[in-house]
Amino acid sequence: MSVQPIITILEKLEKMHKSLLEHAYRKTELVKNNDMEELDQMLKIEQSHVAAIEQLEAQRQQNVMEYFQEKGIAVSNAPTVEELIEAVEDEEERKQLEDVRNRLMKIIVDLKLQNELNQQLIFNSLQVVNVTLNMLRPQQEQINYSDKTVRGGNAPRQSLFDSQA
C-alpha cells in the first residue's frame, strides 16, 4: 500500500487549516471594528471547517492504521504522522510526508497564535463593556464601617486621659 492517500488527506487538512487561519485574521478585524453580525457568521463558518477537519482526521487515522496493519507493524490506537514517517520505506514518500507535516504544523502554530490574539482582544473588549456598565449603574452605599459607626453615631469622642485630675 502506498502512503499517497494519506498524503492527499494531509494536504486537504493543510488547506482546511489554512482557510481557518485566513478566517482568524478576518475575525481579528471584525473584533477591532466591533462587527458582531459578521463575527457571528464567521463563527458558523469556522464550525463547519472544524467538523470537516474532524472527518479528515478520522480518515487519516483509519488510513494510517490500515497501512500499519498491511505492513504488519504494531502501533498505538491513534498513530501519528511521525510514526508513519519512521515506518515508510520509500525515501520520496517519506520526504513528501515530512514536507506536508511541516507545512501543516506551521499553519497550526500560526492559527494557535492568531486565536490567542483574538481571545485577548475579545477579553479586552469585555473589560471595556464591564467598566462602561459599572459607570452607568447607580452605586450602592457602602456597607463598611465608617468613622461615625465606630464612635457610636454622632456622639463626641471621649478621651481616656482626664486632664482635670
C-alpha atoms as one frame of an Amber mdcrd trajectory, in Angstrom:
protein
   0.000   0.000   0.000   1.201   3.471  -0.852   1.020   6.436   1.515  -0.283
   8.683  -1.271  -3.900   8.604   0.048  -2.578   9.695   3.449  -0.541  12.482
   1.842  -3.663  13.602  -0.018  -5.626  13.731   3.243  -2.817  15.679   4.924
  -2.842  18.178   2.052  -6.613  18.584   2.480  -6.059  19.124   6.211  -3.456
  21.738   5.329  -5.939  23.574   3.070  -8.653  23.481   5.729  -6.313  24.810
   8.412  -5.054  27.498   6.050  -8.652  28.555   5.468  -9.240  28.638   9.224
  -6.142  30.816   9.596  -7.475  33.266   7.000 -10.774  33.366   8.891  -8.891
  34.005  12.136  -7.146  37.013  10.556 -10.500  38.290   9.320 -12.024  37.693
  12.747  -9.355  39.956  14.263 -10.502  42.792  12.027 -14.161  42.105  12.843
 -13.440  42.261  16.575 -11.492  45.505  16.126 -14.370  47.003  14.116 -16.980
  45.665  16.557 -18.943  43.973  13.751 -20.906  41.408  15.765 -23.220  40.258
  12.952 -20.326  39.418  10.655 -18.465  37.823  13.575 -21.448  35.559  14.234
 -21.425  34.447  10.589 -17.690  33.843  10.817 -18.160  31.566  13.826 -20.700
  29.459  11.916 -18.268  29.080   9.020 -15.500  28.092  11.415 -17.716  25.431
  12.994 -18.262  23.819   9.595 -14.500  23.905   8.971 -13.815  22.217  12.297
 -16.362  19.481  11.515 -14.694  18.860   8.144 -11.260  18.757   9.795 -12.500
  16.190  12.309 -13.758  13.973   9.459 -10.474  14.268   7.578  -8.535  13.459
  10.738 -10.640  10.339  11.300  -9.943   9.277   7.692  -6.240   9.911   8.161
  -6.099   7.796  11.293  -8.026   4.986   9.606  -5.722   5.019   6.575  -2.615
   5.050   8.767  -3.957   2.110  10.804  -4.634   0.202   7.582  -1.126   0.990
   6.328   0.435  -0.314   9.538  -1.766  -3.427   9.549  -0.828  -4.175   5.944
   2.851  -3.812   6.812   2.403  -5.915   9.971   3.554  -3.111  12.292   2.008
  -2.791  15.757   1.086   0.786  16.720  -0.943   2.714  19.260  -4.662   3.450
  18.873  -4.013   6.874  17.333  -0.844   6.581  15.249   0.914   9.830  14.500
   2.375  11.082  11.255   5.802  10.880  12.917   5.320   7.141  13.444   4.230
   6.823   9.830   7.289   8.697   8.574   9.534   6.325  10.501   7.733   3.292
   9.032   7.740   4.415   5.368  10.491   2.751   3.370  10.321   4.815   0.162
  12.550   7.880   0.560  10.445  10.041  -1.793   7.214   9.275   0.072   8.970
   9.933   3.380  10.118  13.326   2.077   6.585  14.176   0.907   5.167  13.223
   4.303   7.740  15.335   6.126   7.065  18.339   3.887   3.285  18.149   4.312
   3.608  17.594   8.059   5.961  20.575   8.455   3.682  22.891   6.463   0.655
  21.713   8.425   2.431  22.185  11.759   3.480  25.733  10.811  -0.092  26.631
   9.902  -1.390  25.129  13.143   1.120  27.137  15.205   0.169  30.338  13.345
  -3.517  29.550  13.861  -2.974  28.996  17.577  -1.167  32.333  17.928  -3.844
  34.202  15.989  -6.614  32.605  18.057  -4.823  33.616  21.249  -4.651  37.190
  19.953  -8.366  37.127  19.106  -9.150  35.744  22.553  -7.185  38.567  24.180
  -8.942  41.188  22.030 -12.350  39.803  22.971 -11.369  39.704  26.651 -10.240
  43.338  26.485 -13.491  44.314  24.757 -15.471  42.632  27.517 -13.498  44.520
  30.134 -14.341  47.820  28.443 -18.022  46.853  28.347 -17.972  45.942  32.038
 -16.271  49.209  33.014 -18.808  51.179  30.973 -21.719  49.321  32.547 -20.324
  49.888  36.028 -20.100  53.628  35.364 -23.716  53.748  34.193 -25.187  51.768
  37.100 -26.142  53.638  40.276 -23.627  52.934  43.009 -24.879  51.321  46.214
 -23.952  52.835  49.534 -21.014  51.113  51.113 -21.874  48.839  53.980 -18.435
  49.127  55.576 -17.815  50.553  58.990 -17.114  54.237  58.838 -15.622  56.641
  61.358 -19.115  57.545  62.648 -20.085  53.926  63.142 -17.003  53.218  65.256
 -17.688  56.229  67.529 -21.304  55.232  68.039 -23.001  57.745  65.783 -22.517
  61.491  66.312 -21.501  61.297  69.997 -18.363  63.273  70.833 -15.291  61.216
  71.344 -14.172  60.954  74.958 -10.532  60.875  75.864  -9.151  58.267  78.190
  -6.890  60.842  79.835  -8.765  63.170  82.198  -6.879  66.468  82.109  -8.647
  67.931  85.179  -7.424  65.361  87.646
